[in-house]
Amino acid sequence: MSTYTSIALLSTSLATVAYAQNAHLTNDNGTPVGDNQNSQTAGPEGPVLLQDSHLIEKLQRFDRERIPERVVHARGTGAFGVFQPTANISDLTKAVVFTPGTQTPVFVRFSTVMGYRGSPEEARDPRGFAVKFYTQQGNWDIVGINWPIFFIRDAIKFPDFVHANKPSAVTGVQDPNLAFDFFAHSPEATNMLTELYTDEGMPDSYRHMDGYGVHAFKFVNANGQVHYVKFHWKSEQGIHGIRPQDIAAAIGKDWNLNTNDLYAAIRKGDYPKWDLYIQVLEPQDLDKFNFDALDDTKVWTGVPEREIGTLTLNRVPDNYFETTEEVAFAPSRLVPGIEPSEDRMLQGRLFAYADTQMYRLGANYQSLPINRPLVSVTNDNQDGKMNGGDRKGETNYEPSGIDEVAEDPGAKAVRTTLVGTTQQQAIAKTRDFMQAGEYYRSLSAQDKADLILALSTDLNRVTDESNKYTMVSYFYKADADYGTRLAEATHTDVGRVKAMAAKLVD
Ligand code: HEM
């Protein structure tokens, strides 16, 4: 049963009038409900009356309960917590969230990517790991996943990637034929696919996975110096996935197992923790790799990590819709001292999230309680559907001699030198297969065996022979042992696979 008092009203002159709280059922306008079990009818046999405004409001509100689900990451689980810095990194960034001694409240949402809102949590899918920091300088979001890389490197391919991996436009059922048709024509996905089909592609708990920001961001210090950084949340609980042969039993036992596990741990005071690590590069070092350092299908090999903070989840939300469903994360939500890099995927994401959220939640979604910053919001944005922002005053424009609010020069974007002309061209150092091979060779014997089993199971569902061979040739190009074992498991001719791989350029 919900009881609420309008926050907007409290701040108006009406708030000077204080009534006692209702102890009975009310309509949405606060009037008492007389009978919540029987509709008003025209006599004992007659139809229901239009004048029964309680019934009509109740049905109307029910009819409007669903909002559009997220276009991706629809199935999710949220929790509140706190972030504390553990190192002084003022040499790298002026962001106050990293000032030693600061405690910043956070909301975290874990998710799967392709499933519908009520879909099973155990799916072969990346896991979303999105963190909203309610900082003293406004909200900052790291909208990441449980791996350091992604499938594609240019935002222009994202809608196609999602269409191919979501349930089929005809059957409404996910189909590896469509997914691998896309991947057979997107060799840059080879690295991420290799990670996806390890046991980490099926975490047995949201507590048992790491998180990554994936893209590079820029840290800017008080002197305007720039460093490129990547974020990594390391689970203090360790990493643990489900082996391919155990997946069916796990799903059969509980298809909400990740939410149930997370909430049970938090409720009993066993608060999960992640330590935040960063990799740091000087701008001039971006070019020192044999791959593009701003390509999100790559990890920064050989760059040491340093620990800078700890995240603790300590509270289960008491309303799913008003938190986990209405929360709106966006990579564009950055604070002074943290800026986007030129990564082509990130650049597309900077637009897409706020855009979808204005559609999914409405123009005023940032004033919803879960999205509202803990600092005051001062600007001339106004009106729009469901506005409860409570802005005051007549000068809803700038500049103004009557009521000008000062800007913060410390929040100005850092200057970046640009070269070249406008263009539409692939990046130069694609290296689509190299890191997939390095990753494969780093796996234990058991992890390699699990990867071959899980990946070949899906590849064996691909009926298009050309796509199947192309896929196996990509993995062969990454590592000959990897490709040979997959060829065996997918009943493809290893000689033909090898010949195809030889024609690929890495
Ligand atoms: C250009 C590429 C991408 C586009 C256009 C895109 C777009 C979207 C959109 C539209 C949503 C739904 C947001 C909402 O309704 O609130 C979403 C959710 C999400 N995306 Fe992406 N995405 C992209 C790439 C990525 C990448 C590379 C990552 C990981 C680093 C990622 C992680 C997430 C996460 C974690 C969520 C769920 C946030 C939540 O829990 O509410 N996305 N994405």
Coordinates of C-alpha atoms and ligand atoms in Angstrom, one line a residue:
M1 CA 0.0 0.0 0.0
S2 CA 1.5 3.3 -0.9
T3 CA 1.4 6.5 1.1
Y4 CA 2.9 9.6 -0.3
T5 CA 2.9 13.4 0.2
S6 CA 3.5 15.5 -2.9
I7 CA 7.1 16.9 -2.6
A8 CA 6.2 19.7 -5.0
L9 CA 3.3 20.8 -2.9
L10 CA 5.4 21.0 0.2
S11 CA 7.5 23.6 -1.4
T12 CA 4.6 25.8 -2.3
S13 CA 2.5 28.1 -0.1
L14 CA 0.0 25.2 0.3
A15 CA 2.6 23.5 2.5
T16 CA 1.7 26.0 5.3
V17 CA -1.5 24.0 5.7
A18 CA -0.8 20.7 7.5
Y19 CA -3.4 18.0 7.6
A20 CA -3.2 14.7 9.5
Q21 CA -2.1 11.7 7.3
N22 CA -4.9 9.6 6.0
A23 CA -5.3 6.3 7.7
H24 CA -7.7 4.9 5.1
L25 CA -7.7 4.1 1.4
T26 CA -7.7 7.1 -0.9
N27 CA -8.1 7.9 -4.5
D28 CA -5.1 9.6 -6.3
N29 CA -6.6 13.0 -5.4
G30 CA -6.6 12.0 -1.7
T31 CA -10.3 11.6 -1.3
P32 CA -11.4 8.6 0.8
V33 CA -12.5 5.3 -0.9
G34 CA -15.7 3.9 0.4
D35 CA -15.7 0.4 -1.2
N36 CA -12.7 -1.1 -2.9
Q37 CA -14.3 -4.5 -3.5
N38 CA -17.7 -3.8 -5.3
S39 CA -18.2 -1.5 -8.3
Q40 CA -21.2 0.8 -8.5
T41 CA -23.9 -0.9 -10.5
A42 CA -27.4 0.1 -11.7
G43 CA -29.3 -2.1 -9.3
P44 CA -28.5 -5.8 -8.5
E45 CA -28.7 -7.0 -12.1
G46 CA -27.6 -3.8 -14.0
P47 CA -24.4 -2.6 -15.7
V48 CA -21.5 -0.9 -14.0
L49 CA -21.8 2.9 -13.8
L50 CA -19.6 5.5 -15.5
Q51 CA -19.9 7.6 -12.4
D52 CA -17.8 5.2 -10.4
S53 CA -14.7 7.4 -10.6
H54 CA -12.8 5.2 -8.1
L55 CA -13.2 2.1 -10.3
I56 CA -12.4 4.1 -13.5
E57 CA -9.2 5.6 -12.0
K58 CA -8.1 2.2 -10.6
L59 CA -8.5 0.6 -14.0
Q60 CA -6.9 3.5 -15.9
R61 CA -3.9 3.5 -13.6
F62 CA -3.5 -0.3 -14.0
D63 CA -3.8 0.1 -17.8
R64 CA -0.8 2.5 -17.8
E65 CA 1.5 0.6 -15.5
R66 CA 4.0 -0.4 -18.1
I67 CA 6.5 1.9 -19.7
P68 CA 8.6 1.0 -22.7
E69 CA 11.3 -1.5 -21.6
R70 CA 14.9 -0.6 -22.2
V71 CA 15.8 -1.3 -25.9
V72 CA 18.7 -3.4 -24.5
H73 CA 19.6 -4.4 -20.9
A74 CA 15.8 -4.7 -20.0
R75 CA 16.3 -7.4 -17.4
G76 CA 18.1 -5.8 -14.4
T77 CA 18.6 -5.7 -10.7
G78 CA 19.4 -2.6 -8.6
A79 CA 21.1 -1.9 -5.3
F80 CA 22.2 1.1 -3.3
G81 CA 25.6 1.5 -1.8
V82 CA 28.6 3.8 -1.2
F83 CA 31.9 4.6 -3.0
Q84 CA 35.0 5.6 -1.1
P85 CA 38.3 6.6 -2.6
T86 CA 41.4 4.8 -1.3
A87 CA 44.1 6.8 -3.0
N88 CA 44.9 10.5 -3.7
I89 CA 44.7 10.9 -7.5
S90 CA 44.5 14.7 -7.6
D91 CA 47.6 14.6 -9.9
L92 CA 45.2 12.9 -12.4
T93 CA 41.8 14.4 -11.9
K94 CA 40.1 17.2 -10.1
A95 CA 36.9 15.2 -9.7
V96 CA 35.8 15.6 -6.1
V97 CA 34.4 12.1 -6.0
F98 CA 38.1 11.0 -5.6
T99 CA 39.1 13.5 -2.9
P100 CA 40.3 11.3 0.0
G101 CA 37.8 11.1 2.8
T102 CA 34.8 11.6 0.5
Q103 CA 31.9 9.2 0.7
T104 CA 29.6 9.2 -2.3
P105 CA 26.2 7.4 -2.4
V106 CA 25.7 5.2 -5.4
F107 CA 23.0 3.2 -7.2
V108 CA 24.2 0.1 -9.2
R109 CA 22.2 -1.8 -11.8
F110 CA 23.3 -5.2 -13.1
S111 CA 21.6 -6.6 -16.1
T112 CA 21.6 -9.0 -19.1
V113 CA 21.7 -7.4 -22.5
M114 CA 19.4 -9.1 -25.0
G115 CA 16.5 -10.6 -22.9
Y116 CA 13.2 -9.0 -22.3
R117 CA 12.3 -7.5 -18.9
G118 CA 11.1 -10.7 -17.3
S119 CA 13.6 -13.0 -19.1
P120 CA 15.7 -15.6 -17.3
E121 CA 18.9 -14.2 -15.8
E122 CA 21.1 -17.0 -16.9
A123 CA 21.7 -16.3 -20.6
R124 CA 24.9 -16.3 -22.6
D125 CA 25.2 -12.6 -22.6
P126 CA 27.5 -9.8 -21.2
R127 CA 26.3 -8.5 -17.9
G128 CA 25.6 -4.8 -17.4
F129 CA 27.4 -3.2 -14.5
A130 CA 26.2 0.4 -14.3
V131 CA 27.1 2.7 -11.4
K132 CA 25.5 6.1 -10.7
F133 CA 27.6 8.2 -8.3
Y134 CA 25.6 11.0 -6.6
T135 CA 28.6 13.3 -6.2
Q136 CA 29.0 16.8 -4.8
Q137 CA 29.5 18.0 -8.4
G138 CA 26.4 16.3 -9.8
N139 CA 25.8 12.7 -11.0
W140 CA 28.5 10.7 -12.7
D141 CA 27.7 7.3 -14.3
I142 CA 30.1 4.5 -15.3
V143 CA 27.9 2.4 -17.6
G144 CA 30.0 -0.7 -18.1
I145 CA 29.9 -4.4 -18.4
N146 CA 31.6 -7.4 -16.9
W147 CA 34.4 -7.5 -19.6
P148 CA 37.0 -5.0 -20.6
I149 CA 36.0 -5.1 -24.3
F150 CA 33.0 -5.0 -26.7
F151 CA 31.9 -6.8 -29.9
I152 CA 32.1 -3.8 -32.2
R153 CA 34.0 -0.6 -32.4
D154 CA 31.7 1.9 -34.2
A155 CA 28.3 3.1 -32.9
I156 CA 27.0 3.0 -36.4
K157 CA 26.9 -0.8 -36.2
F158 CA 25.2 -1.0 -32.8
P159 CA 21.5 -1.2 -34.0
D160 CA 22.5 -4.0 -36.4
F161 CA 24.4 -5.8 -33.7
V162 CA 21.4 -5.7 -31.4
H163 CA 18.8 -6.6 -34.1
A164 CA 20.9 -9.7 -35.0
N165 CA 21.2 -10.8 -31.4
K166 CA 17.7 -10.0 -30.1
P167 CA 14.9 -12.4 -30.7
S168 CA 14.1 -12.9 -34.4
A169 CA 11.8 -10.3 -36.1
V170 CA 9.7 -13.3 -37.3
T171 CA 9.6 -15.8 -34.5
G172 CA 10.4 -13.7 -31.5
V173 CA 13.0 -16.3 -30.5
Q174 CA 16.8 -15.7 -30.4
D175 CA 18.5 -17.4 -33.3
P176 CA 22.2 -18.2 -33.5
N177 CA 21.8 -18.2 -37.3
L178 CA 21.1 -14.5 -37.3
A179 CA 23.7 -13.7 -34.6
F180 CA 26.5 -15.5 -36.4
D181 CA 25.4 -14.1 -39.8
F182 CA 26.2 -10.7 -38.3
F183 CA 29.4 -11.9 -36.5
A184 CA 30.7 -13.7 -39.7
H185 CA 30.7 -10.2 -41.2
S186 CA 32.2 -8.5 -38.2
P187 CA 35.6 -10.0 -37.5
E188 CA 36.3 -7.4 -34.8
A189 CA 33.9 -9.4 -32.5
T190 CA 36.3 -12.4 -32.3
N191 CA 37.9 -11.2 -29.1
M192 CA 34.6 -10.5 -27.3
L193 CA 33.0 -13.8 -28.6
T194 CA 35.9 -15.7 -27.1
E195 CA 35.2 -14.1 -23.7
L196 CA 31.4 -14.5 -24.0
Y197 CA 31.7 -18.3 -24.4
T198 CA 33.9 -18.9 -21.3
D199 CA 32.3 -19.7 -18.0
E200 CA 32.3 -15.9 -17.3
G201 CA 29.6 -15.6 -19.9
M202 CA 27.3 -17.3 -17.3
P203 CA 28.2 -15.7 -13.9
D204 CA 26.7 -17.7 -11.1
S205 CA 26.1 -14.5 -9.2
Y206 CA 26.3 -10.7 -9.8
R207 CA 28.7 -10.7 -6.8
H208 CA 31.0 -13.0 -8.7
M209 CA 32.0 -10.8 -11.6
D210 CA 34.2 -7.8 -12.3
G211 CA 33.0 -4.7 -14.1
Y212 CA 34.7 -2.5 -16.6
G213 CA 34.1 1.0 -18.1
V214 CA 35.4 -0.6 -21.4
H215 CA 36.1 2.7 -23.2
A216 CA 38.9 5.1 -22.4
F217 CA 38.0 8.3 -20.6
K218 CA 40.0 11.4 -20.0
F219 CA 41.1 12.4 -16.5
V220 CA 41.7 16.2 -16.3
N221 CA 43.6 17.6 -13.3
A222 CA 43.4 21.1 -11.9
N223 CA 46.1 22.3 -14.2
G224 CA 44.2 21.1 -17.3
Q225 CA 46.6 18.1 -17.9
V226 CA 45.0 15.1 -19.6
H227 CA 45.5 11.4 -19.0
Y228 CA 43.6 8.6 -20.7
V229 CA 42.1 6.1 -18.2
K230 CA 40.2 2.8 -18.2
F231 CA 38.1 1.7 -15.2
H232 CA 38.0 -1.8 -13.7
W233 CA 35.8 -2.9 -10.8
K234 CA 37.5 -6.0 -9.2
S235 CA 35.1 -8.2 -7.2
E236 CA 36.3 -8.9 -3.7
Q237 CA 34.1 -12.0 -3.8
G238 CA 36.1 -13.5 -6.7
I239 CA 34.9 -14.5 -10.2
H240 CA 32.8 -17.5 -10.7
G241 CA 30.8 -18.7 -13.7
I242 CA 28.7 -21.7 -14.5
R243 CA 30.2 -24.5 -16.6
P244 CA 28.4 -25.4 -19.8
Q245 CA 27.3 -28.8 -18.5
D246 CA 25.7 -27.2 -15.3
I247 CA 23.7 -24.4 -17.0
A248 CA 20.5 -26.3 -17.5
A249 CA 20.3 -27.4 -13.9
A250 CA 21.1 -23.9 -12.7
I251 CA 18.3 -22.3 -14.8
G252 CA 15.9 -25.1 -13.8
K253 CA 16.6 -24.5 -10.1
D254 CA 16.0 -20.7 -10.2
W255 CA 15.8 -18.5 -13.2
N256 CA 16.1 -15.4 -11.0
L257 CA 19.2 -16.7 -9.3
N258 CA 21.3 -13.6 -9.7
T259 CA 18.8 -11.2 -8.1
N260 CA 18.0 -13.7 -5.4
D261 CA 21.6 -14.3 -4.6
L262 CA 22.5 -10.5 -4.5
Y263 CA 19.5 -9.5 -2.4
A264 CA 20.0 -12.4 0.1
A265 CA 23.6 -11.4 0.6
I266 CA 22.8 -7.8 1.2
R267 CA 19.9 -8.5 3.5
K268 CA 22.0 -10.7 5.7
G269 CA 24.7 -8.0 5.9
D270 CA 27.2 -9.8 3.7
Y271 CA 27.7 -6.6 1.6
P272 CA 29.4 -7.2 -1.7
K273 CA 32.4 -5.1 -2.5
W274 CA 34.4 -4.1 -5.6
D275 CA 37.7 -2.3 -5.7
L276 CA 38.1 0.3 -8.4
Y277 CA 41.3 0.1 -10.4
I278 CA 42.5 2.4 -13.3
Q279 CA 44.9 2.0 -16.1
V280 CA 46.5 5.3 -17.0
L281 CA 48.1 6.4 -20.3
E282 CA 49.8 9.7 -21.3
P283 CA 48.1 11.1 -24.5
Q284 CA 51.4 10.6 -26.4
D285 CA 51.5 6.9 -25.5
L286 CA 48.1 6.1 -27.1
D287 CA 50.0 5.4 -30.3
K288 CA 52.6 3.1 -28.9
F289 CA 50.6 -0.1 -29.4
N290 CA 50.2 -2.3 -32.5
F291 CA 46.5 -1.8 -32.1
D292 CA 44.3 1.4 -31.7
A293 CA 44.2 2.2 -28.0
L294 CA 40.8 3.9 -28.4
D295 CA 39.3 0.8 -30.1
D296 CA 36.9 -0.8 -27.5
T297 CA 37.5 -4.3 -28.9
K298 CA 41.0 -4.1 -27.3
V299 CA 42.5 -4.3 -23.8
W300 CA 45.5 -2.1 -22.9
T301 CA 48.0 -4.9 -22.6
G302 CA 51.0 -4.3 -20.3
V303 CA 49.6 -1.2 -18.7
P304 CA 49.6 -1.6 -14.9
E305 CA 46.5 -1.1 -12.8
R306 CA 46.3 1.0 -9.7
E307 CA 43.6 0.8 -7.0
I308 CA 41.8 4.1 -6.3
G309 CA 38.5 3.2 -4.4
T310 CA 36.0 0.8 -3.1
L311 CA 32.3 0.3 -3.9
T312 CA 30.1 -1.4 -1.3
L313 CA 26.5 -2.4 -1.9
N314 CA 24.5 -2.3 1.3
R315 CA 20.8 -1.7 0.6
V316 CA 18.1 -3.4 -1.4
P317 CA 15.6 -0.9 -2.9
D318 CA 12.1 -1.1 -1.5
N319 CA 10.4 -0.3 -4.8
Y320 CA 11.6 -2.0 -8.0
F321 CA 9.9 0.3 -10.5
E322 CA 10.9 3.6 -8.9
T323 CA 14.6 2.6 -8.7
T324 CA 15.7 -0.3 -11.0
E325 CA 13.2 0.5 -13.7
E326 CA 13.3 4.3 -13.6
V327 CA 17.0 4.7 -13.2
A328 CA 18.7 6.3 -16.2
F329 CA 22.4 5.8 -16.6
A330 CA 24.3 7.6 -19.4
P331 CA 28.0 7.6 -20.4
S332 CA 27.5 11.3 -21.1
R333 CA 26.8 12.0 -17.5
L334 CA 30.3 13.1 -16.4
V335 CA 31.6 15.5 -13.7
P336 CA 34.4 18.1 -14.0
G337 CA 37.7 16.2 -14.2
I338 CA 36.3 13.3 -16.2
E339 CA 35.7 13.7 -20.0
P340 CA 35.0 11.3 -22.9
S341 CA 37.7 10.0 -25.1
E342 CA 37.5 9.9 -28.9
D343 CA 36.5 6.2 -28.9
R344 CA 33.9 5.9 -31.7
M345 CA 31.6 3.7 -29.7
L346 CA 31.6 5.9 -26.7
Q347 CA 30.9 8.9 -28.9
G348 CA 27.7 7.3 -30.1
R349 CA 26.8 6.3 -26.6
L350 CA 27.1 9.9 -25.4
F351 CA 24.1 10.6 -27.6
A352 CA 22.0 7.5 -27.3
Y353 CA 21.3 7.1 -23.6
A354 CA 19.8 10.4 -22.8
D355 CA 17.9 10.2 -26.1
T356 CA 16.3 6.8 -25.3
Q357 CA 15.6 8.0 -21.7
M358 CA 13.6 11.0 -22.9
Y359 CA 11.5 8.5 -24.9
R360 CA 11.4 5.8 -22.2
L361 CA 10.8 8.0 -19.2
G362 CA 9.9 11.5 -20.5
A363 CA 11.7 14.8 -20.8
N364 CA 11.8 15.3 -17.1
Y365 CA 13.3 11.9 -16.2
Q366 CA 16.3 13.5 -14.4
S367 CA 14.0 14.9 -11.8
L368 CA 12.7 11.4 -10.8
P369 CA 13.9 10.6 -7.3
I370 CA 16.4 7.9 -8.4
N371 CA 17.9 10.2 -11.0
R372 CA 17.8 13.5 -9.2
P373 CA 21.2 14.8 -8.2
L374 CA 21.8 15.4 -4.5
V375 CA 23.0 18.9 -5.4
S376 CA 20.6 21.6 -6.6
V377 CA 19.9 21.9 -10.3
T378 CA 20.1 25.5 -11.6
N379 CA 19.4 26.2 -15.3
D380 CA 16.8 27.5 -17.6
N381 CA 15.5 24.1 -18.8
Q382 CA 11.8 24.1 -18.1
D383 CA 8.3 22.7 -18.5
G384 CA 7.6 19.5 -20.4
K385 CA 5.4 16.6 -19.4
M386 CA 5.3 15.7 -15.7
N387 CA 7.4 18.6 -14.7
G388 CA 7.9 18.7 -10.9
G389 CA 11.2 20.6 -11.0
D390 CA 10.0 23.5 -8.9
R391 CA 12.0 26.1 -10.8
K392 CA 11.4 29.7 -9.7
G393 CA 11.7 33.2 -11.1
E394 CA 11.0 35.0 -14.3
T395 CA 14.5 35.2 -15.8
N396 CA 14.4 31.8 -17.6
Y397 CA 17.2 32.9 -20.0
E398 CA 20.8 33.9 -20.0
P399 CA 22.5 36.3 -20.2
S400 CA 20.6 38.6 -17.9
G401 CA 21.3 41.8 -16.0
I402 CA 18.5 41.0 -13.6
D403 CA 19.3 37.6 -12.3
E404 CA 22.4 36.0 -13.8
V405 CA 23.7 32.8 -12.2
A406 CA 27.4 32.5 -12.5
E407 CA 29.1 29.7 -14.6
D408 CA 31.8 27.5 -13.1
P409 CA 35.0 28.1 -15.1
G410 CA 36.5 25.0 -13.6
A411 CA 33.9 22.9 -15.4
K412 CA 34.9 24.1 -18.9
A413 CA 35.9 21.2 -21.3
V414 CA 39.6 20.7 -21.8
R415 CA 41.0 21.9 -25.2
T416 CA 41.9 19.1 -27.6
T417 CA 44.1 19.6 -30.7
L418 CA 42.4 18.2 -33.8
V419 CA 43.9 17.1 -37.1
G420 CA 42.6 15.9 -40.5
T421 CA 39.4 16.3 -42.5
T422 CA 36.0 14.9 -42.0
Q423 CA 36.0 11.3 -43.2
Q424 CA 34.2 7.9 -43.1
Q425 CA 37.0 5.4 -42.8
A426 CA 37.8 2.3 -40.7
I427 CA 40.5 2.7 -38.1
A428 CA 44.0 1.9 -39.3
K429 CA 45.2 -0.7 -36.8
T430 CA 42.2 -3.1 -36.6
R431 CA 44.1 -6.3 -35.3
D432 CA 40.8 -8.2 -35.1
F433 CA 42.2 -11.5 -34.0
M434 CA 45.4 -10.9 -32.1
Q435 CA 44.0 -10.3 -28.6
A436 CA 41.5 -13.2 -28.9
G437 CA 44.5 -15.5 -29.4
E438 CA 46.3 -14.0 -26.4
Y439 CA 43.2 -14.4 -24.3
Y440 CA 42.7 -18.0 -25.4
R441 CA 46.3 -18.9 -24.5
S442 CA 45.9 -17.4 -21.1
L443 CA 43.0 -19.8 -20.2
S444 CA 43.4 -22.9 -18.1
A445 CA 42.9 -26.3 -19.7
Q446 CA 39.4 -26.6 -18.2
D447 CA 38.5 -23.1 -19.3
K448 CA 39.6 -23.9 -22.8
A449 CA 37.6 -27.1 -22.9
D450 CA 34.5 -25.2 -21.6
L451 CA 34.9 -22.5 -24.2
I452 CA 35.1 -25.0 -27.0
L453 CA 32.0 -26.9 -25.7
A454 CA 29.9 -23.8 -25.2
L455 CA 30.9 -22.0 -28.5
S456 CA 30.6 -25.2 -30.6
T457 CA 27.2 -25.9 -29.2
D458 CA 25.9 -22.6 -30.7
L459 CA 28.0 -22.8 -33.9
N460 CA 26.5 -26.2 -34.5
R461 CA 23.1 -24.6 -34.6
V462 CA 24.2 -22.4 -37.6
T463 CA 22.8 -23.9 -40.8
D464 CA 24.5 -21.6 -43.2
E465 CA 27.8 -23.4 -44.0
S466 CA 29.6 -20.4 -45.3
N467 CA 28.9 -18.4 -42.0
K468 CA 29.9 -21.4 -39.9
Y469 CA 33.2 -21.8 -41.8
T470 CA 34.0 -18.1 -41.6
M471 CA 33.4 -18.1 -37.9
V472 CA 35.7 -21.0 -37.3
S473 CA 38.3 -19.5 -39.5
Y474 CA 38.3 -16.3 -37.3
F475 CA 39.0 -18.4 -34.2
Y476 CA 41.7 -20.3 -36.1
K477 CA 43.3 -17.0 -37.1
A478 CA 43.3 -16.0 -33.4
D479 CA 45.0 -19.2 -32.4
A480 CA 45.6 -22.4 -34.4
D481 CA 44.9 -24.8 -31.4
Y482 CA 41.7 -22.9 -30.7
G483 CA 40.6 -23.1 -34.3
T484 CA 41.6 -26.8 -34.7
R485 CA 39.7 -27.8 -31.6
L486 CA 36.6 -25.8 -32.7
A487 CA 36.8 -27.3 -36.2
E488 CA 36.7 -30.8 -34.7
A489 CA 33.8 -29.9 -32.4
T490 CA 31.8 -28.2 -35.2
H491 CA 32.5 -31.1 -37.7
T492 CA 34.1 -28.6 -40.1
D493 CA 37.1 -29.5 -42.3
V494 CA 40.2 -28.2 -40.6
G495 CA 42.1 -27.9 -43.9
R496 CA 39.5 -25.6 -45.4
V497 CA 39.3 -23.6 -42.1
K498 CA 43.1 -23.2 -42.2
A499 CA 43.1 -22.1 -45.8
M500 CA 40.4 -19.5 -45.1
A501 CA 42.3 -18.2 -42.0
A502 CA 45.5 -17.9 -44.1
K503 CA 43.7 -15.3 -46.3
L504 CA 42.6 -13.2 -43.3
V505 CA 44.7 -10.1 -42.5
D506 CA 45.2 -9.3 -38.8
Ligands
HEM1 C1 27.1 2.7 -29.6 C2 27.0 1.7 -28.8 C3 25.8 1.6 -27.8 C4 24.6 2.1 -27.8 C5 24.0 3.0 -28.9 C6 23.9 1.7 -26.6 C7 22.6 2.0 -26.3 C8 22.0 1.7 -25.1 C9 20.7 2.0 -24.8 C10 19.7 2.8 -25.7 C11 20.4 1.5 -23.6 C12 19.1 1.6 -22.8 C13 19.3 2.7 -21.8 C14 18.0 3.0 -21.1 O1 16.9 2.8 -21.6 O2 18.1 3.6 -20.0 C15 21.6 0.9 -23.1 C16 21.8 0.3 -21.9 C17 23.0 -0.2 -21.4 N1 24.2 -0.2 -22.1 FE1 24.5 0.4 -24.0 N2 24.8 0.9 -25.9 C18 26.0 0.8 -26.6 C19 27.1 0.2 -26.2 C20 27.3 -0.3 -25.0 C21 28.6 -0.7 -24.5 C22 29.9 -0.7 -25.2 C23 28.4 -1.0 -23.1 C24 29.4 -1.5 -22.1 C25 30.5 -0.8 -21.9 C26 27.0 -0.8 -22.8 C27 26.4 -1.0 -21.6 C28 25.1 -0.7 -21.3 C29 24.5 -1.0 -20.0 C30 25.2 -1.5 -18.7 C31 23.2 -0.6 -20.1 C32 22.1 -0.8 -19.0 C33 22.1 0.4 -18.1 C34 21.1 0.2 -17.0 O3 21.3 -0.7 -16.2 O4 20.0 0.9 -17.0 N3 26.4 -0.3 -23.9 N4 22.6 1.0 -24.1

